[in-house]
mmCIF file with all atom_site columns, C-alpha atoms in Angstrom:
data_model
loop_
_atom_site.group_PDB
_atom_site.id
_atom_site.type_symbol
_atom_site.label_atom_id
_atom_site.label_alt_id
_atom_site.label_comp_id
_atom_site.label_asym_id
_atom_site.label_entity_id
_atom_site.label_seq_id
_atom_site.pdbx_PDB_ins_code
_atom_site.Cartn_x
_atom_site.Cartn_y
_atom_site.Cartn_z
_atom_site.occupancy
_atom_site.B_iso_or_equiv
_atom_site.pdbx_formal_charge
_atom_site.auth_seq_id
_atom_site.auth_comp_id
_atom_site.auth_asym_id
_atom_site.auth_atom_id
_atom_site.pdbx_PDB_model_num
ATOM 1   C CA . MET A 1 1   ? -3.675  -8.025  -20.249 1.00 0.00 ? 1   MET A CA 1
ATOM 2   C CA . SER A 1 2   ? -6.318  -5.733  -19.140 1.00 0.00 ? 2   SER A CA 1
ATOM 3   C CA . GLU A 1 3   ? -7.072  -6.792  -15.752 1.00 0.00 ? 3   GLU A CA 1
ATOM 4   C CA . THR A 1 4   ? -3.082  -7.258  -14.297 1.00 0.00 ? 4   THR A CA 1
ATOM 5   C CA . ILE A 1 5   ? -4.247  -3.219  -15.335 1.00 0.00 ? 5   ILE A CA 1
ATOM 6   C CA . ILE A 1 6   ? -7.107  -2.657  -13.619 1.00 0.00 ? 6   ILE A CA 1
ATOM 7   C CA . ASN A 1 7   ? -5.808  -5.007  -10.960 1.00 0.00 ? 7   ASN A CA 1
ATOM 8   C CA . LEU A 1 8   ? -2.085  -2.351  -10.495 1.00 0.00 ? 8   LEU A CA 1
ATOM 9   C CA . ILE A 1 9   ? -4.662  0.875   -11.138 1.00 0.00 ? 9   ILE A CA 1
ATOM 10  C CA . ILE A 1 10  ? -6.885  -0.530  -7.899  1.00 0.00 ? 10  ILE A CA 1
ATOM 11  C CA . GLN A 1 11  ? -4.158  -1.168  -5.742  1.00 0.00 ? 11  GLN A CA 1
ATOM 12  C CA . LEU A 1 12  ? -2.297  2.459   -6.315  1.00 0.00 ? 12  LEU A CA 1
ATOM 13  C CA . ILE A 1 13  ? -5.317  3.895   -5.452  1.00 0.00 ? 13  ILE A CA 1
ATOM 14  C CA . ALA A 1 14  ? -6.012  1.601   -2.375  1.00 0.00 ? 14  ALA A CA 1
ATOM 15  C CA . GLY A 1 15  ? -2.431  1.777   -0.645  1.00 0.00 ? 15  GLY A CA 1
ATOM 16  C CA . ALA A 1 16  ? -2.379  5.177   -1.604  1.00 0.00 ? 16  ALA A CA 1
ATOM 17  C CA . ILE A 1 17  ? -5.399  5.851   0.736   1.00 0.00 ? 17  ILE A CA 1
ATOM 18  C CA . GLY A 1 18  ? -4.297  3.382   2.901   1.00 0.00 ? 18  GLY A CA 1
ATOM 19  C CA . GLY A 1 19  ? -0.844  5.193   3.911   1.00 0.00 ? 19  GLY A CA 1
ATOM 20  C CA . ASN A 1 20  ? -2.749  8.295   4.174   1.00 0.00 ? 20  ASN A CA 1
ATOM 21  C CA . ALA A 1 21  ? -5.137  6.499   6.786   1.00 0.00 ? 21  ALA A CA 1
ATOM 22  C CA . ALA A 1 22  ? -2.021  5.237   8.626   1.00 0.00 ? 22  ALA A CA 1
ATOM 23  C CA . GLY A 1 23  ? -0.192  8.890   8.354   1.00 0.00 ? 23  GLY A CA 1
ATOM 24  C CA . ALA A 1 24  ? -3.269  10.816  9.922   1.00 0.00 ? 24  ALA A CA 1
ATOM 25  C CA . SER A 1 25  ? -4.151  7.967   12.315  1.00 0.00 ? 25  SER A CA 1
ATOM 26  C CA . MET A 1 26  ? -0.316  8.142   13.818  1.00 0.00 ? 26  MET A CA 1
ATOM 27  C CA . LYS A 1 27  ? 1.240   10.849  13.854  1.00 0.00 ? 27  LYS A CA 1
ATOM 28  C CA . ASN A 1 28  ? 4.649   10.887  14.587  1.00 0.00 ? 28  ASN A CA 1
ATOM 29  C CA . LEU A 1 29  ? 4.968   8.423   12.276  1.00 0.00 ? 29  LEU A CA 1
ATOM 30  C CA . ASP A 1 30  ? 3.437   10.438  9.916   1.00 0.00 ? 30  ASP A CA 1
ATOM 31  C CA . LEU A 1 31  ? 5.420   11.755  5.978   1.00 0.00 ? 31  LEU A CA 1
ATOM 32  C CA . GLY A 1 32  ? 3.298   14.635  4.777   1.00 0.00 ? 32  GLY A CA 1
ATOM 33  C CA . PRO A 1 33  ? 0.337   13.807  2.235   1.00 0.00 ? 33  PRO A CA 1
ATOM 34  C CA . LEU A 1 34  ? 2.887   13.383  -0.444  1.00 0.00 ? 34  LEU A CA 1
ATOM 35  C CA . GLY A 1 35  ? 4.793   10.841  0.916   1.00 0.00 ? 35  GLY A CA 1
ATOM 36  C CA . ASN A 1 36  ? 2.791   9.232   2.953   1.00 0.00 ? 36  ASN A CA 1
ATOM 37  C CA . SER A 1 37  ? 0.733   8.203   -0.444  1.00 0.00 ? 37  SER A CA 1
ATOM 38  C CA . ILE A 1 38  ? 3.634   7.634   -1.502  1.00 0.00 ? 38  ILE A CA 1
ATOM 39  C CA . ALA A 1 39  ? 4.684   5.015   0.286   1.00 0.00 ? 39  ALA A CA 1
ATOM 40  C CA . GLY A 1 40  ? 1.051   4.042   0.070   1.00 0.00 ? 40  GLY A CA 1
ATOM 41  C CA . ALA A 1 41  ? 0.875   3.382   -3.361  1.00 0.00 ? 41  ALA A CA 1
ATOM 42  C CA . ILE A 1 42  ? 4.273   1.856   -3.510  1.00 0.00 ? 42  ILE A CA 1
ATOM 43  C CA . GLY A 1 43  ? 2.810   -0.605  -1.037  1.00 0.00 ? 43  GLY A CA 1
ATOM 44  C CA . GLY A 1 44  ? -0.425  -1.072  -2.074  1.00 0.00 ? 44  GLY A CA 1
ATOM 45  C CA . ALA A 1 45  ? 0.864   -2.136  -4.982  1.00 0.00 ? 45  ALA A CA 1
ATOM 46  C CA . GLY A 1 46  ? 3.345   -4.256  -3.965  1.00 0.00 ? 46  GLY A CA 1
ATOM 47  C CA . GLY A 1 47  ? 1.872   -5.937  -1.422  1.00 0.00 ? 47  GLY A CA 1
ATOM 48  C CA . GLY A 1 48  ? -1.293  -6.481  -3.572  1.00 0.00 ? 48  GLY A CA 1
ATOM 49  C CA . THR A 1 49  ? 0.890   -7.980  -6.610  1.00 0.00 ? 49  THR A CA 1
ATOM 50  C CA . ILE A 1 50  ? 2.279   -10.553 -3.933  1.00 0.00 ? 50  ILE A CA 1
ATOM 51  C CA . LEU A 1 51  ? -1.212  -11.240 -2.385  1.00 0.00 ? 51  LEU A CA 1
ATOM 52  C CA . THR A 1 52  ? -2.487  -11.776 -5.829  1.00 0.00 ? 52  THR A CA 1
ATOM 53  C CA . ALA A 1 53  ? 0.181   -14.209 -6.350  1.00 0.00 ? 53  ALA A CA 1
ATOM 54  C CA . LEU A 1 54  ? -0.711  -15.850 -3.031  1.00 0.00 ? 54  LEU A CA 1
ATOM 55  C CA . LEU A 1 55  ? -4.519  -15.565 -3.275  1.00 0.00 ? 55  LEU A CA 1
ATOM 56  C CA . PRO A 1 56  ? -5.668  -16.899 -6.780  1.00 0.00 ? 56  PRO A CA 1
ATOM 57  C CA . VAL A 1 57  ? -8.661  -16.153 -5.892  1.00 0.00 ? 57  VAL A CA 1
ATOM 58  C CA . LEU A 1 58  ? -8.167  -12.166 -6.588  1.00 0.00 ? 58  LEU A CA 1
ATOM 59  C CA . GLN A 1 59  ? -6.976  -12.706 -9.778  1.00 0.00 ? 59  GLN A CA 1
ATOM 60  C CA . GLY A 1 60  ? -9.930  -12.805 -11.292 1.00 0.00 ? 60  GLY A CA 1
ATOM 61  C CA . ALA A 1 61  ? -10.668 -8.617  -10.276 1.00 0.00 ? 61  ALA A CA 1
ATOM 62  C CA . ALA A 1 62  ? -11.556 -7.083  -14.103 1.00 0.00 ? 62  ALA A CA 1
ATOM 63  C CA . ASP A 1 63  ? -12.251 -10.988 -16.391 1.00 0.00 ? 63  ASP A CA 1
ATOM 64  C CA . SER A 1 64  ? -15.752 -10.777 -14.506 1.00 0.00 ? 64  SER A CA 1
ATOM 65  C CA . VAL A 1 65  ? -16.576 -7.679  -12.721 1.00 0.00 ? 65  VAL A CA 1
ATOM 66  C CA . ASP A 1 66  ? -16.567 -9.803  -9.890  1.00 0.00 ? 66  ASP A CA 1
ATOM 67  C CA . ILE A 1 67  ? -17.207 -7.902  -6.432  1.00 0.00 ? 67  ILE A CA 1
ATOM 68  C CA . GLY A 1 68  ? -15.564 -9.986  -4.434  1.00 0.00 ? 68  GLY A CA 1
ATOM 69  C CA . ALA A 1 69  ? -11.907 -10.047 -5.969  1.00 0.00 ? 69  ALA A CA 1
ATOM 70  C CA . LEU A 1 70  ? -12.610 -6.192  -7.027  1.00 0.00 ? 70  LEU A CA 1
ATOM 71  C CA . VAL A 1 71  ? -12.825 -5.286  -2.350  1.00 0.00 ? 71  VAL A CA 1
ATOM 72  C CA . GLY A 1 72  ? -10.195 -7.896  -2.076  1.00 0.00 ? 72  GLY A CA 1
ATOM 73  C CA . GLN A 1 73  ? -7.385  -6.177  -3.706  1.00 0.00 ? 73  GLN A CA 1
ATOM 74  C CA . ALA A 1 74  ? -8.250  -2.643  -2.082  1.00 0.00 ? 74  ALA A CA 1
ATOM 75  C CA . VAL A 1 75  ? -8.208  -4.399  1.269   1.00 0.00 ? 75  VAL A CA 1
ATOM 76  C CA . GLY A 1 76  ? -5.304  -5.926  0.495   1.00 0.00 ? 76  GLY A CA 1
ATOM 77  C CA . GLY A 1 77  ? -3.160  -2.627  -1.384  1.00 0.00 ? 77  GLY A CA 1
ATOM 78  C CA . GLY A 1 78  ? -4.420  -0.663  1.564   1.00 0.00 ? 78  GLY A CA 1
ATOM 79  C CA . ILE A 1 79  ? -3.601  -2.968  3.854   1.00 0.00 ? 79  ILE A CA 1
ATOM 80  C CA . THR A 1 80  ? -0.547  -3.234  2.440   1.00 0.00 ? 80  THR A CA 1
ATOM 81  C CA . GLY A 1 81  ? 0.005   0.891   1.515   1.00 0.00 ? 81  GLY A CA 1
ATOM 82  C CA . ALA A 1 82  ? -0.650  1.945   6.043   1.00 0.00 ? 82  ALA A CA 1
ATOM 83  C CA . ILE A 1 83  ? 2.467   -1.003  6.816   1.00 0.00 ? 83  ILE A CA 1
ATOM 84  C CA . LEU A 1 84  ? 4.411   0.074   3.917   1.00 0.00 ? 84  LEU A CA 1
ATOM 85  C CA . THR A 1 85  ? 3.610   4.002   5.135   1.00 0.00 ? 85  THR A CA 1
ATOM 86  C CA . ALA A 1 86  ? 4.485   3.175   9.196   1.00 0.00 ? 86  ALA A CA 1
ATOM 87  C CA . ILE A 1 87  ? 7.323   1.256   8.296   1.00 0.00 ? 87  ILE A CA 1
ATOM 88  C CA . ILE A 1 88  ? 9.191   4.174   6.237   1.00 0.00 ? 88  ILE A CA 1
ATOM 89  C CA . GLY A 1 89  ? 7.784   6.405   8.840   1.00 0.00 ? 89  GLY A CA 1
ATOM 90  C CA . LEU A 1 90  ? 9.135   4.374   12.189  1.00 0.00 ? 90  LEU A CA 1
ATOM 91  C CA . ILE A 1 91  ? 13.255  4.216   9.746   1.00 0.00 ? 91  ILE A CA 1
ATOM 92  C CA . LYS A 1 92  ? 12.368  7.906   9.060   1.00 0.00 ? 92  LYS A CA 1
ATOM 93  C CA . ASN A 1 93  ? 12.321  8.647   13.144  1.00 0.00 ? 93  ASN A CA 1
ATOM 94  C CA . THR A 1 94  ? 14.652  6.629   14.444  1.00 0.00 ? 94  THR A CA 1
ATOM 95  C CA . MET A 1 95  ? 17.753  8.009   11.787  1.00 0.00 ? 95  MET A CA 1
ATOM 96  C CA . GLY A 1 96  ? 16.407  11.255  12.440  1.00 0.00 ? 96  GLY A CA 1
ATOM 97  C CA . ARG A 1 97  ? 17.694  10.730  15.778  1.00 0.00 ? 97  ARG A CA 1
ATOM 98  C CA . GLN A 1 98  ? 20.475  9.614   16.006  1.00 0.00 ? 98  GLN A CA 1
ATOM 99  C CA . PRO A 1 99  ? 23.132  12.352  17.167  1.00 0.00 ? 99  PRO A CA 1
ATOM 100 C CA . ALA A 1 100 ? 26.038  14.086  14.697  1.00 0.00 ? 100 ALA A CA 1
ATOM 101 C CA . ARG A 1 101 ? 29.053  13.353  14.147  1.00 0.00 ? 101 ARG A CA 1
#
């Protein structure tokens, strides 16, 4: 049970970092610091969980201090956090351009 919590914490933090990196690098998709952090953390947790299910080598990140699994969790969470932040920013920008009815 504790390894699941540690994996989730790693994914949340990495996702928030990835979301802020995506917002900083793509100014037109920026949601602001809080929005980037929240979207990134959600994306990191969701995507990291899916990656852990698909790649069993990532499951043992907390059992024994396996640096490869920890890095895999962080990279997976960061990338999926950045992706979700970019998608939400794109949706926000697209909806903002629609004419008022």
